[in-house]
Short mmCIF file of C-alpha atoms and ligand atoms in Angstrom, two decimals:
data_model
loop_
_atom_site.label_atom_id
_atom_site.label_comp_id
_atom_site.label_asym_id
_atom_site.label_seq_id
_atom_site.Cartn_x
_atom_site.Cartn_y
_atom_site.Cartn_z
CA MET A 838 5.35 -12.53 -44.17
CA VAL A 839 8.21 -10.04 -44.13
CA ALA A 840 7.91 -6.62 -42.51
CA ARG A 841 8.32 -3.79 -44.95
CA VAL A 842 10.67 -1.29 -43.41
CA ILE A 843 10.40 2.14 -44.94
CA PRO A 844 13.24 4.32 -43.65
CA VAL A 845 12.22 7.69 -42.28
CA GLU A 846 13.87 11.01 -43.16
CA PRO A 847 17.01 12.02 -41.23
CA PHE A 848 16.10 13.56 -37.88
CA ASP A 849 17.42 15.12 -34.70
CA LEU A 850 15.45 13.75 -31.76
CA VAL A 851 15.89 15.44 -28.39
CA ILE A 852 14.61 13.43 -25.43
CA PHE A 853 14.01 15.53 -22.32
CA GLY A 854 13.97 13.23 -19.29
CA ALA A 855 16.38 10.85 -21.06
CA THR A 856 17.65 9.38 -17.79
CA GLY A 857 14.14 8.60 -16.52
CA ASP A 858 12.27 5.33 -16.27
CA LEU A 859 10.18 5.73 -19.42
CA ALA A 860 13.14 6.69 -21.60
CA ARG A 861 15.24 3.79 -20.29
CA ARG A 862 12.50 1.17 -20.47
CA LYS A 863 10.60 2.11 -23.59
CA ILE A 864 11.78 5.02 -25.72
CA LEU A 865 15.49 4.25 -26.09
CA PRO A 866 15.11 0.45 -26.46
CA GLY A 867 12.33 1.17 -28.99
CA LEU A 868 14.61 3.45 -30.99
CA PHE A 869 17.28 0.77 -30.91
CA HIS A 870 14.83 -1.75 -32.41
CA ARG A 871 13.98 0.68 -35.20
CA PHE A 872 17.69 1.29 -35.80
CA ARG A 873 18.29 -2.47 -36.05
CA ALA A 874 15.35 -2.86 -38.40
CA GLY A 875 16.95 -0.33 -40.73
CA GLN A 876 14.22 2.24 -40.32
CA MET A 877 16.47 4.88 -38.82
CA PRO A 878 18.72 6.56 -41.37
CA SER A 879 22.43 6.36 -40.61
CA ASP A 880 22.66 10.10 -40.01
CA ALA A 881 19.82 10.26 -37.47
CA LYS A 882 20.83 11.81 -34.16
CA ILE A 883 19.39 11.23 -30.70
CA ILE A 884 20.20 13.79 -28.05
CA GLY A 885 19.45 12.91 -24.46
CA SER A 886 18.84 15.69 -21.99
CA ALA A 887 18.10 15.65 -18.28
CA ARG A 888 18.92 17.31 -15.01
CA SER A 889 21.89 15.07 -14.22
CA GLU A 890 25.32 16.36 -15.19
CA MET A 891 27.17 13.93 -17.40
CA GLU A 892 29.18 13.65 -20.60
CA SER A 893 27.86 12.02 -23.76
CA ALA A 894 30.13 9.01 -23.15
CA GLU A 895 28.51 8.42 -19.77
CA PHE A 896 25.06 8.72 -21.31
CA ARG A 897 25.96 6.13 -23.93
CA THR A 898 27.03 3.76 -21.16
CA LEU A 899 23.75 4.36 -19.38
CA VAL A 900 21.71 3.70 -22.53
CA GLY A 901 23.81 0.60 -23.29
CA ALA A 902 22.96 -0.70 -19.82
CA ALA A 903 19.24 0.09 -20.32
CA ILE A 904 19.22 -1.81 -23.61
CA ALA A 905 21.03 -4.73 -21.99
CA GLU A 906 18.33 -4.75 -19.31
CA PHE A 907 15.26 -4.36 -21.50
CA VAL A 908 16.20 -6.03 -24.81
CA ALA A 909 16.73 -9.79 -25.12
CA PRO A 910 20.39 -10.78 -25.79
CA ASP A 911 19.67 -12.29 -29.23
CA LEU A 912 18.09 -8.99 -30.31
CA ARG A 913 21.08 -6.82 -29.42
CA PRO A 914 24.20 -7.90 -31.30
CA GLN A 915 27.15 -5.92 -29.91
CA ASP A 916 28.21 -4.39 -33.23
CA GLN A 917 24.72 -3.00 -33.82
CA LEU A 918 24.44 -1.76 -30.28
CA ASP A 919 27.77 0.06 -30.62
CA ALA A 920 26.66 1.61 -33.90
CA PHE A 921 23.41 2.77 -32.31
CA LEU A 922 25.17 4.28 -29.30
CA GLN A 923 27.33 6.32 -31.68
CA ARG A 924 24.15 8.14 -32.71
CA LEU A 925 23.69 9.45 -29.15
CA ASP A 926 24.75 12.70 -27.50
CA TYR A 927 23.88 14.26 -24.20
CA VAL A 928 23.23 17.84 -23.11
CA HIS A 929 22.70 18.67 -19.47
CA ILE A 930 19.82 21.13 -18.99
CA ASP A 931 17.70 21.99 -15.99
CA VAL A 932 14.67 23.01 -18.01
CA THR A 933 13.48 25.48 -15.41
CA GLY A 934 16.62 27.58 -16.04
CA ASP A 935 18.33 29.15 -19.05
CA ILE A 936 21.62 27.28 -18.98
CA GLY A 937 22.44 24.60 -21.51
CA TRP A 938 20.05 25.61 -24.29
CA ASP A 939 22.82 27.16 -26.41
CA ALA A 940 24.77 23.90 -26.20
CA LEU A 941 21.66 22.10 -27.43
CA GLN A 942 21.22 24.58 -30.27
CA LYS A 943 24.83 23.96 -31.39
CA ILE A 944 24.37 20.20 -31.63
CA LEU A 945 21.22 20.42 -33.76
CA ARG A 946 21.58 20.60 -37.52
CA PRO A 947 19.94 23.51 -39.33
CA ASP A 948 18.18 21.59 -42.09
CA THR A 949 17.11 18.50 -40.21
CA ILE A 950 13.68 17.94 -38.75
CA ARG A 951 13.78 18.52 -35.01
CA THR A 952 11.66 16.48 -32.66
CA PHE A 953 11.45 17.20 -28.96
CA TYR A 954 10.18 14.34 -26.83
CA LEU A 955 9.07 15.56 -23.38
CA SER A 956 9.43 12.45 -21.23
CA VAL A 957 9.17 14.55 -18.08
CA SER A 958 6.47 15.59 -15.64
CA PRO A 959 3.70 17.60 -17.35
CA ALA A 960 4.51 20.38 -14.88
CA LEU A 961 7.62 20.99 -17.04
CA PHE A 962 5.90 21.04 -20.46
CA GLY A 963 5.31 24.80 -20.37
CA ALA A 964 8.89 25.63 -19.28
CA ILE A 965 10.38 23.50 -22.05
CA ALA A 966 8.06 24.78 -24.78
CA GLU A 967 8.82 28.35 -23.78
CA ARG A 968 12.59 27.92 -23.74
CA LEU A 969 12.65 26.02 -27.01
CA SER A 970 10.92 29.04 -28.44
CA THR A 971 12.83 31.87 -26.72
CA HIS A 972 16.19 30.23 -27.47
CA ALA A 973 15.05 29.89 -31.10
CA ILE A 974 15.59 26.13 -31.03
CA ALA A 975 12.10 25.22 -32.21
CA THR A 976 11.49 25.86 -35.90
CA PRO A 977 8.13 25.87 -37.73
CA GLN A 978 8.91 22.30 -38.89
CA SER A 979 9.76 21.03 -35.38
CA ARG A 980 7.57 18.53 -33.56
CA ILE A 981 6.93 18.24 -29.87
CA VAL A 982 5.83 15.01 -28.20
CA VAL A 983 4.22 15.01 -24.76
CA GLU A 984 3.57 12.13 -22.40
CA LYS A 985 0.57 11.35 -20.26
CA PRO A 986 -0.99 12.38 -17.97
CA PHE A 987 -2.31 15.25 -20.06
CA GLY A 988 -4.00 17.09 -17.24
CA HIS A 989 -5.83 16.09 -14.11
CA ASP A 990 -9.11 17.64 -15.14
CA LEU A 991 -10.47 19.90 -17.87
CA GLU A 992 -8.98 23.04 -16.41
CA SER A 993 -5.44 21.65 -16.10
CA ALA A 994 -5.64 20.09 -19.59
CA ARG A 995 -6.68 23.44 -21.01
CA ALA A 996 -3.75 25.10 -19.23
CA LEU A 997 -1.32 22.54 -20.73
CA ASN A 998 -2.81 23.07 -24.18
CA ARG A 999 -2.45 26.84 -23.78
CA ASP A 1000 1.20 26.49 -22.68
CA LEU A 1001 2.04 24.39 -25.70
CA LEU A 1002 -0.03 26.35 -28.21
CA ARG A 1003 1.69 29.58 -27.20
CA HIS A 1004 4.84 28.28 -28.92
CA PHE A 1005 3.75 25.42 -31.22
CA ASP A 1006 0.90 24.92 -33.69
CA GLU A 1007 -1.53 22.08 -33.05
CA ALA A 1008 -0.08 20.36 -36.15
CA GLN A 1009 3.30 20.20 -34.38
CA ILE A 1010 1.99 18.68 -31.13
CA TYR A 1011 1.92 14.90 -30.59
CA ARG A 1012 0.08 13.87 -27.40
CA ILE A 1013 0.95 10.24 -26.78
CA ASP A 1014 -1.54 7.62 -25.72
CA HIS A 1015 0.53 4.48 -26.12
CA TYR A 1016 -2.64 2.36 -26.43
CA LEU A 1017 -3.08 3.85 -29.86
CA GLY A 1018 0.29 2.43 -30.91
CA LYS A 1019 -0.78 -1.16 -30.25
CA GLU A 1020 -1.10 -3.33 -33.33
CA THR A 1021 -4.61 -4.51 -32.50
CA VAL A 1022 -5.87 -1.01 -31.86
CA GLN A 1023 -4.77 0.11 -35.29
CA ASN A 1024 -6.19 -3.08 -36.65
CA LEU A 1025 -9.57 -2.08 -35.31
CA MET A 1026 -9.70 0.57 -37.99
CA ALA A 1027 -8.62 -1.91 -40.67
CA LEU A 1028 -11.13 -4.47 -39.43
CA ARG A 1029 -13.99 -2.00 -39.51
CA PHE A 1030 -13.16 0.09 -42.54
CA ALA A 1031 -11.23 -2.23 -44.86
CA ASN A 1032 -13.75 -5.09 -44.71
CA SER A 1033 -17.34 -5.03 -45.83
CA LEU A 1034 -18.24 -7.87 -43.47
CA PHE A 1035 -18.71 -6.09 -40.17
CA GLU A 1036 -19.78 -2.54 -40.89
CA PRO A 1037 -23.40 -3.37 -41.94
CA LEU A 1038 -23.86 -5.02 -38.54
CA TRP A 1039 -22.01 -2.35 -36.57
CA ASN A 1040 -24.96 -0.64 -34.94
CA ALA A 1041 -27.67 -0.90 -32.29
CA THR A 1042 -29.86 -3.06 -34.52
CA HIS A 1043 -27.37 -5.91 -34.42
CA ILE A 1044 -25.03 -5.29 -31.49
CA ASP A 1045 -26.42 -6.01 -28.04
CA HIS A 1046 -23.57 -4.42 -26.11
CA VAL A 1047 -19.83 -3.85 -26.06
CA GLN A 1048 -17.47 -4.73 -23.19
CA ILE A 1049 -14.08 -3.12 -22.88
CA THR A 1050 -11.83 -4.63 -20.23
CA VAL A 1051 -8.32 -3.59 -19.26
CA ALA A 1052 -7.39 -5.74 -16.26
CA GLU A 1053 -4.04 -5.80 -14.50
CA SER A 1054 -2.86 -8.52 -12.17
CA LEU A 1055 -0.49 -6.24 -10.24
CA GLY A 1056 -1.33 -3.55 -7.72
CA VAL A 1057 0.05 -0.05 -7.38
CA ALA A 1058 2.86 -0.82 -4.93
CA GLY A 1059 5.90 1.27 -5.82
CA ARG A 1060 3.95 4.06 -7.47
CA GLY A 1061 1.23 4.50 -4.88
CA GLY A 1062 1.96 8.19 -4.34
CA TYR A 1063 1.23 9.04 -7.97
CA TYR A 1064 -1.65 6.60 -8.31
CA ASP A 1065 -3.55 7.75 -5.27
CA GLN A 1066 -3.73 11.26 -6.75
CA SER A 1067 -5.16 9.81 -9.91
CA GLY A 1068 -7.18 6.57 -9.69
CA ALA A 1069 -8.56 4.28 -12.37
CA MET A 1070 -10.83 6.91 -13.91
CA ARG A 1071 -8.10 9.46 -14.53
CA ASP A 1072 -5.26 7.00 -15.11
CA MET A 1073 -7.06 4.63 -17.50
CA VAL A 1074 -10.65 5.46 -18.46
CA GLN A 1075 -10.38 9.10 -19.50
CA ASN A 1076 -7.56 8.26 -21.90
CA HIS A 1077 -6.90 4.61 -22.85
CA LEU A 1078 -10.39 3.11 -22.53
CA MET A 1079 -11.90 6.21 -24.06
CA GLN A 1080 -9.65 5.84 -27.10
CA LEU A 1081 -10.72 2.22 -27.53
CA LEU A 1082 -14.36 3.21 -27.19
CA CYS A 1083 -13.90 5.92 -29.83
CA LEU A 1084 -12.39 3.52 -32.35
CA ILE A 1085 -15.24 1.06 -31.84
CA ALA A 1086 -18.02 3.63 -31.90
CA MET A 1087 -16.86 6.22 -34.43
CA GLU A 1088 -18.38 6.76 -37.84
CA PRO A 1089 -16.22 5.83 -40.83
CA PRO A 1090 -14.04 8.86 -41.61
CA SER A 1091 -14.20 9.99 -45.21
CA LYS A 1092 -10.43 9.67 -45.55
CA PHE A 1093 -7.66 8.10 -43.52
CA THR A 1094 -6.09 11.40 -42.59
CA PRO A 1095 -5.19 12.48 -39.05
CA ASN A 1096 -7.88 15.11 -38.78
CA SER A 1097 -10.63 13.08 -40.45
CA VAL A 1098 -10.03 10.25 -37.97
CA ARG A 1099 -9.75 12.55 -34.98
CA ASP A 1100 -12.86 14.54 -35.97
CA GLU A 1101 -14.87 11.32 -35.80
CA LYS A 1102 -13.39 10.37 -32.43
CA VAL A 1103 -14.26 13.73 -30.92
CA LYS A 1104 -17.86 13.31 -32.11
CA VAL A 1105 -18.12 10.06 -30.15
CA ILE A 1106 -16.89 11.66 -26.94
CA GLU A 1107 -19.26 14.56 -27.40
CA ALA A 1108 -22.16 12.15 -27.96
CA LEU A 1109 -21.61 10.31 -24.67
CA ASP A 1110 -24.55 10.67 -22.32
CA PRO A 1111 -23.85 11.76 -18.74
CA VAL A 1112 -23.34 8.67 -16.58
CA PRO A 1113 -25.40 8.57 -13.38
CA LEU A 1114 -23.58 7.40 -10.22
CA ARG A 1115 -25.75 4.28 -10.11
CA ASP A 1116 -24.09 3.10 -13.33
CA ILE A 1117 -20.57 3.42 -11.92
CA VAL A 1118 -18.91 0.95 -9.54
CA ARG A 1119 -15.61 1.90 -7.96
CA GLY A 1120 -13.46 -0.50 -5.98
CA GLN A 1121 -10.32 -0.81 -3.90
CA TYR A 1122 -8.42 -4.06 -3.46
CA ARG A 1123 -8.08 -5.68 -0.08
CA ALA A 1124 -4.97 -7.33 1.29
CA GLY A 1125 -4.37 -10.85 -0.01
CA ARG A 1126 -2.02 -13.71 0.62
CA ASP A 1127 0.71 -12.10 -1.46
CA ASN A 1128 -0.16 -8.44 -1.39
CA GLN A 1129 -0.88 -5.52 0.87
CA SER A 1130 -4.17 -3.69 0.70
CA TYR A 1131 -4.63 -0.65 -1.51
CA PHE A 1132 -4.49 1.54 1.62
CA ASP A 1133 -1.07 0.13 2.53
CA ASP A 1134 0.23 0.41 -1.03
CA VAL A 1135 -0.63 4.10 -1.19
CA GLU A 1136 0.16 4.67 2.51
CA ASN A 1137 -3.17 6.38 3.01
CA PRO A 1138 -5.65 4.48 5.23
CA ASP A 1139 -8.37 6.96 4.42
CA SER A 1140 -7.97 6.99 0.64
CA ARG A 1141 -11.13 7.18 -1.45
CA THR A 1142 -9.32 6.75 -4.75
CA GLU A 1143 -10.46 3.79 -6.85
CA SER A 1144 -8.12 1.01 -8.00
CA PHE A 1145 -11.04 -0.46 -9.99
CA ILE A 1146 -13.88 1.05 -11.96
CA ALA A 1147 -16.70 -0.39 -14.02
CA MET A 1148 -19.35 1.68 -15.76
CA LYS A 1149 -22.18 1.52 -18.20
CA LEU A 1150 -22.15 4.16 -20.92
CA THR A 1151 -24.56 5.09 -23.63
CA VAL A 1152 -23.70 6.97 -26.78
CA GLY A 1153 -26.46 9.37 -27.70
CA ASN A 1154 -26.48 9.09 -31.45
CA TRP A 1155 -28.40 7.32 -34.19
CA ARG A 1156 -26.00 4.39 -34.56
CA TRP A 1157 -25.72 3.45 -30.89
CA ALA A 1158 -28.96 4.44 -29.18
CA SER A 1159 -29.89 1.43 -26.97
CA THR A 1160 -26.50 -0.35 -27.22
CA PRO A 1161 -24.70 0.06 -23.90
CA PHE A 1162 -20.92 0.10 -23.66
CA TYR A 1163 -19.53 -1.41 -20.48
CA LEU A 1164 -16.03 -0.37 -19.43
CA ARG A 1165 -14.01 -2.04 -16.70
CA THR A 1166 -10.44 -1.60 -15.55
CA GLY A 1167 -8.57 -2.28 -12.34
CA LYS A 1168 -5.50 -3.43 -10.47
CA HIS A 1169 -4.88 -6.76 -8.74
CA LEU A 1170 -7.50 -8.54 -10.82
CA ARG A 1171 -7.54 -12.17 -11.84
CA ASP A 1172 -5.26 -11.81 -14.83
CA ARG A 1173 -3.59 -9.33 -17.11
CA VAL A 1174 -6.08 -9.01 -19.94
CA SER A 1175 -7.06 -6.24 -22.33
CA GLU A 1176 -9.86 -6.89 -24.76
CA ILE A 1177 -12.85 -5.46 -26.51
CA ALA A 1178 -15.84 -7.78 -26.84
CA VAL A 1179 -18.58 -6.88 -29.30
CA ILE A 1180 -21.59 -9.01 -28.38
CA PHE A 1181 -24.19 -9.44 -31.12
CA LYS A 1182 -27.92 -9.87 -30.67
CA ASP A 1183 -29.63 -13.22 -31.06
CA PRO A 1184 -31.20 -14.05 -34.43
CA PRO A 1185 -34.67 -12.45 -34.67
CA HIS A 1186 -36.39 -15.84 -34.89
CA ASN A 1187 -35.16 -19.09 -33.38
CA ILE A 1188 -35.87 -22.16 -35.51
CA PHE A 1189 -34.00 -24.42 -33.08
CA PRO A 1190 -36.23 -24.42 -30.02
CA ASN A 1191 -34.60 -25.97 -26.92
CA LYS A 1192 -31.34 -26.30 -28.80
CA MET A 1193 -29.91 -22.91 -28.01
CA GLU A 1194 -29.79 -23.13 -24.21
CA GLY A 1195 -26.63 -21.82 -22.62
CA ARG A 1196 -25.58 -20.35 -25.92
CA LYS A 1197 -23.79 -17.06 -25.45
CA GLY A 1198 -24.33 -15.81 -28.99
CA ASN A 1199 -22.11 -14.30 -31.61
CA ALA A 1200 -19.25 -12.22 -30.37
CA LEU A 1201 -16.24 -10.57 -31.90
CA ILE A 1202 -13.40 -10.42 -29.39
CA ILE A 1203 -10.52 -8.12 -30.13
CA ARG A 1204 -7.58 -9.06 -27.88
CA LEU A 1205 -4.92 -6.53 -27.05
CA GLN A 1206 -3.26 -8.51 -24.28
CA PRO A 1207 -2.06 -11.24 -24.08
CA ASP A 1208 -1.48 -12.63 -27.58
CA GLU A 1209 -2.95 -9.88 -29.74
CA GLY A 1210 -5.57 -11.21 -32.09
CA ILE A 1211 -9.22 -11.54 -33.01
CA THR A 1212 -11.76 -14.24 -32.19
CA LEU A 1213 -15.18 -14.62 -33.76
CA ARG A 1214 -17.58 -16.79 -31.77
CA THR A 1215 -20.13 -18.58 -33.93
CA THR A 1216 -22.80 -21.23 -33.41
CA ILE A 1217 -22.48 -24.48 -35.33
CA LYS A 1218 -23.98 -27.93 -35.28
CA GLU A 1219 -22.26 -30.25 -32.86
CA PRO A 1220 -20.55 -32.85 -35.04
CA GLY A 1221 -21.76 -36.45 -34.95
CA PRO A 1222 -24.92 -38.40 -35.49
CA GLY A 1223 -26.76 -37.18 -32.36
CA GLY A 1224 -29.28 -35.07 -34.23
CA MET A 1225 -29.32 -31.29 -34.53
CA ARG A 1226 -27.46 -30.19 -31.42
CA LEU A 1227 -25.86 -26.77 -31.42
CA THR A 1228 -22.58 -25.68 -29.95
CA GLU A 1229 -20.30 -22.67 -30.14
CA VAL A 1230 -16.83 -22.48 -31.63
CA ALA A 1231 -14.28 -19.72 -31.76
CA MET A 1232 -12.69 -18.78 -35.04
CA ASP A 1233 -9.47 -17.69 -33.50
CA MET A 1234 -6.76 -15.65 -35.12
CA SER A 1235 -3.58 -14.88 -33.26
CA PHE A 1236 -1.65 -12.14 -35.06
CA ALA A 1237 1.63 -13.75 -34.03
CA ASP A 1238 0.58 -17.10 -35.57
CA ALA A 1239 -0.88 -15.54 -38.69
CA LEU A 1240 1.73 -12.89 -39.37
CA GLY A 1241 4.83 -13.96 -37.49
CA LYS A 1242 6.18 -12.86 -34.15
CA ASP A 1243 8.61 -10.33 -35.61
CA LEU A 1244 5.78 -8.37 -37.15
CA THR A 1245 3.69 -8.25 -34.04
CA SER A 1246 6.26 -7.87 -31.30
CA GLN A 1247 6.94 -4.18 -31.90
CA ASP A 1248 6.27 -2.05 -28.90
CA ALA A 1249 3.72 0.73 -29.22
CA TYR A 1250 6.41 3.34 -28.51
CA GLU A 1251 8.48 2.19 -31.49
CA ARG A 1252 5.64 2.79 -33.89
CA LEU A 1253 4.57 6.04 -32.36
CA VAL A 1254 8.04 7.61 -32.37
CA MET A 1255 8.46 6.69 -36.05
CA ASP A 1256 5.03 8.20 -36.78
CA VAL A 1257 6.19 11.46 -35.19
CA ILE A 1258 9.28 11.50 -37.38
CA ARG A 1259 7.07 10.86 -40.42
CA GLY A 1260 4.78 13.68 -39.31
CA ASP A 1261 1.72 11.44 -39.03
CA GLN A 1262 -0.61 12.57 -36.24
CA THR A 1263 -3.35 9.96 -36.79
CA LEU A 1264 -2.51 7.99 -33.65
CA PHE A 1265 -2.05 11.01 -31.40
CA MET A 1266 -4.70 12.83 -29.46
CA ARG A 1267 -5.70 16.28 -30.61
CA GLY A 1268 -6.11 19.03 -28.03
CA ASP A 1269 -9.88 19.22 -28.38
CA GLU A 1270 -10.14 15.46 -28.04
CA VAL A 1271 -8.34 15.44 -24.70
CA GLU A 1272 -10.43 18.35 -23.48
CA ALA A 1273 -13.67 16.65 -24.57
CA ALA A 1274 -12.67 13.51 -22.63
CA TRP A 1275 -12.03 15.55 -19.49
CA ALA A 1276 -15.27 17.47 -19.96
CA TRP A 1277 -17.01 14.07 -19.93
CA ALA A 1278 -15.06 12.66 -16.94
CA ASP A 1279 -15.06 15.70 -14.64
CA PRO A 1280 -18.77 15.72 -13.65
CA MET A 1281 -18.63 12.03 -12.66
CA ILE A 1282 -15.57 12.56 -10.50
CA ALA A 1283 -17.21 15.63 -8.95
CA ALA A 1284 -20.39 13.63 -8.28
CA TRP A 1285 -18.69 10.84 -6.33
CA GLU A 1286 -16.50 13.31 -4.49
CA GLU A 1287 -19.57 15.33 -3.53
CA ALA A 1288 -21.32 12.18 -2.36
CA SER A 1289 -18.18 11.32 -0.29
CA GLN A 1290 -18.45 7.90 -1.86
CA ARG A 1291 -16.14 5.16 -0.64
CA PRO A 1292 -15.02 2.58 -3.20
CA MET A 1293 -16.21 -1.01 -2.64
CA PRO A 1294 -13.63 -3.51 -1.38
CA TYR A 1295 -12.67 -6.45 -3.61
CA ASP A 1296 -10.38 -9.42 -3.22
CA PRO A 1297 -7.11 -9.46 -5.10
CA GLY A 1298 -7.20 -12.03 -7.89
CA SER A 1299 -10.96 -11.56 -8.34
CA SER A 1300 -12.93 -9.82 -11.10
CA GLY A 1301 -13.57 -6.75 -8.96
CA PRO A 1302 -16.40 -5.93 -6.54
CA GLU A 1303 -19.67 -7.91 -6.63
CA GLU A 1304 -21.45 -4.67 -7.49
CA ALA A 1305 -19.64 -4.61 -10.84
CA LEU A 1306 -21.10 -8.03 -11.67
CA MET A 1307 -24.53 -6.74 -10.67
CA LEU A 1308 -24.17 -3.74 -12.98
CA MET A 1309 -24.04 -6.18 -15.88
CA HIS A 1310 -26.61 -8.64 -14.49
CA GLN A 1311 -29.18 -5.85 -14.16
CA GLY A 1312 -29.21 -5.66 -17.93
CA GLY A 1313 -29.46 -9.46 -18.18
CA ARG A 1314 -25.89 -9.64 -19.39
CA ARG A 1315 -22.61 -11.10 -18.16
CA TRP A 1316 -19.05 -9.93 -18.15
CA ARG A 1317 -16.65 -12.14 -19.98
CA PRO A 1318 -14.32 -13.90 -17.53
CA ILE A 1319 -11.01 -12.16 -16.91
CA GLY A 1320 -8.44 -14.72 -18.05
CA ASP A 1321 -8.99 -18.44 -18.56
P1 NAD B 293 11.23 9.74 -14.00
O1 NAD B 293 10.99 10.45 -12.72
O2 NAD B 293 11.82 8.38 -13.97
O3 NAD B 293 12.23 10.65 -14.89
C1 NAD B 293 12.07 12.03 -15.00
C2 NAD B 293 13.14 12.60 -15.92
O4 NAD B 293 12.92 14.00 -15.96
C3 NAD B 293 14.57 12.38 -15.44
O5 NAD B 293 15.40 12.17 -16.56
C4 NAD B 293 14.94 13.73 -14.82
O6 NAD B 293 16.33 14.06 -14.89
C5 NAD B 293 14.15 14.67 -15.70
N1 NAD B 293 13.88 15.94 -15.01
C6 NAD B 293 13.16 16.15 -13.88
N2 NAD B 293 13.17 17.46 -13.57
C7 NAD B 293 13.91 18.08 -14.51
C8 NAD B 293 14.31 19.43 -14.72
N3 NAD B 293 13.94 20.42 -13.91
N4 NAD B 293 15.06 19.69 -15.80
C9 NAD B 293 15.45 18.70 -16.65
N5 NAD B 293 15.11 17.43 -16.50
C10 NAD B 293 14.36 17.12 -15.44
O7 NAD B 293 9.86 9.79 -14.80
P2 NAD B 293 9.34 8.76 -15.92
O8 NAD B 293 8.72 7.60 -15.24
O9 NAD B 293 10.41 8.51 -16.92
O10 NAD B 293 8.14 9.58 -16.56
C11 NAD B 293 8.33 10.66 -17.44
C12 NAD B 293 6.99 11.13 -17.96
O11 NAD B 293 6.37 10.07 -18.67
C13 NAD B 293 5.99 11.52 -16.87
O12 NAD B 293 5.15 12.53 -17.37
C14 NAD B 293 5.18 10.25 -16.68
O13 NAD B 293 3.90 10.51 -16.18
C15 NAD B 293 5.10 9.76 -18.10
N6 NAD B 293 4.86 8.33 -18.23
C16 NAD B 293 5.70 7.44 -17.66
C17 NAD B 293 5.46 6.08 -17.81
C18 NAD B 293 6.40 5.07 -17.23
O14 NAD B 293 6.16 3.88 -17.46
N7 NAD B 293 7.45 5.46 -16.52
C19 NAD B 293 4.35 5.64 -18.55
C20 NAD B 293 3.51 6.58 -19.14
C21 NAD B 293 3.78 7.92 -18.97
#
């Protein structure tokens, strides 16, 4: 299968924080891939901006080095890399001051769509939005892209929204959650709403429970300072896992338009029941053979921030009453795995007595990481003449095998940046959506802080604390293993 590349309109893209880690690792290599694929028109311009003083030539060298580091040699032919680097300019601006903005204004073309990508600390979002407006750089057609974390709680998220909305309309604001740019996540919508197979079963009558796991095998060493202020709930659940939950649980939108999709997602968040502390397990990894403890990684022996969280949620609406959703995410776990498992109920009547023992039942597994794809677990007769014995097989579809590696290897950032240029907000979080997710998360965080709760220790390389297993066992269910 060949990827269809539809070039986007000419654009001027300004990246604030262009010398930072995210720009070097993801945004600029991603843009290079799109350039190589022919999606970027030849007159597109990328303007880097940051606090460091440098000339455009120096910036091009820096970006060339980043691409050499983060893009495989066979994917970066020198002539194409040179051509891409010619599209780059640099303007030095300390965004907390008023110097440099006129130089930026001069580089931008009057009739070209302007996109401002804020790959900087959220503390700078307000300053940049304001100066783009007061220096008359932002136009009514401009777009502004902001990175996570979008707030630390409801109040700070509201303040960020206010700062942006003072100068930009909601239709101009693109809040990135890079999980939404993953192929499988978008495929969730296709799977549910472009097939008639699953939707009739997609409810509490047929689905026993849903498990969403985002497990990492590494700890937080190297970014402990940031992480300890945040924790698994704020860093992962409130945004990424919540987005996955929304796509699984939402009602079919009437149209595939950004606001129809986002309206349905907000309804899911608003329907979530409050989660009692007994249905939440928080953990912190211990030291292991090859790693320091969480306390050492964050240099805070008294930290009560969780590096692991598991919880049981219920969605208080007609479709999902009585189907729990179990979420789990953490650091230093057994493997790096992200998946959604939809576990179906047993048939209402068993005509194979004694033949179903040990059977786990039908499940639809949507894999985000590794090897994006979908598996459907079904029960069949064990082949051979031994009578009617039942066994389970997986109908396994790897996207890379089915569609080709080229089609599936795109990074989420590549897709999302092109969506911004196209003006498609479907895969970006709306302001009310982010606020609703914080409004849901805040009372839980307040409850464990008020209870002075200490997270449970767990061994690195494990599946998290024992208590997380118990949370599932209480309901007579089991977590899927993390990794093989
Ligand atoms: P970083 O510290 O590596 O880079 C920050 C950039 O901001 C640098 O280019 C710096 O020059 C610029 N900057 C800082 N203060 C400035 C000022 N006053 N004026 C102008 N420029 C200024 O940070 P990063 O890791 O690239 O992260 C950027 C943003 O993206 C943060 O909000 C972060 O939370 C978010 N993010 C990062 C990652 C990641 O993998 N690095 C992932 C998700 C989200």
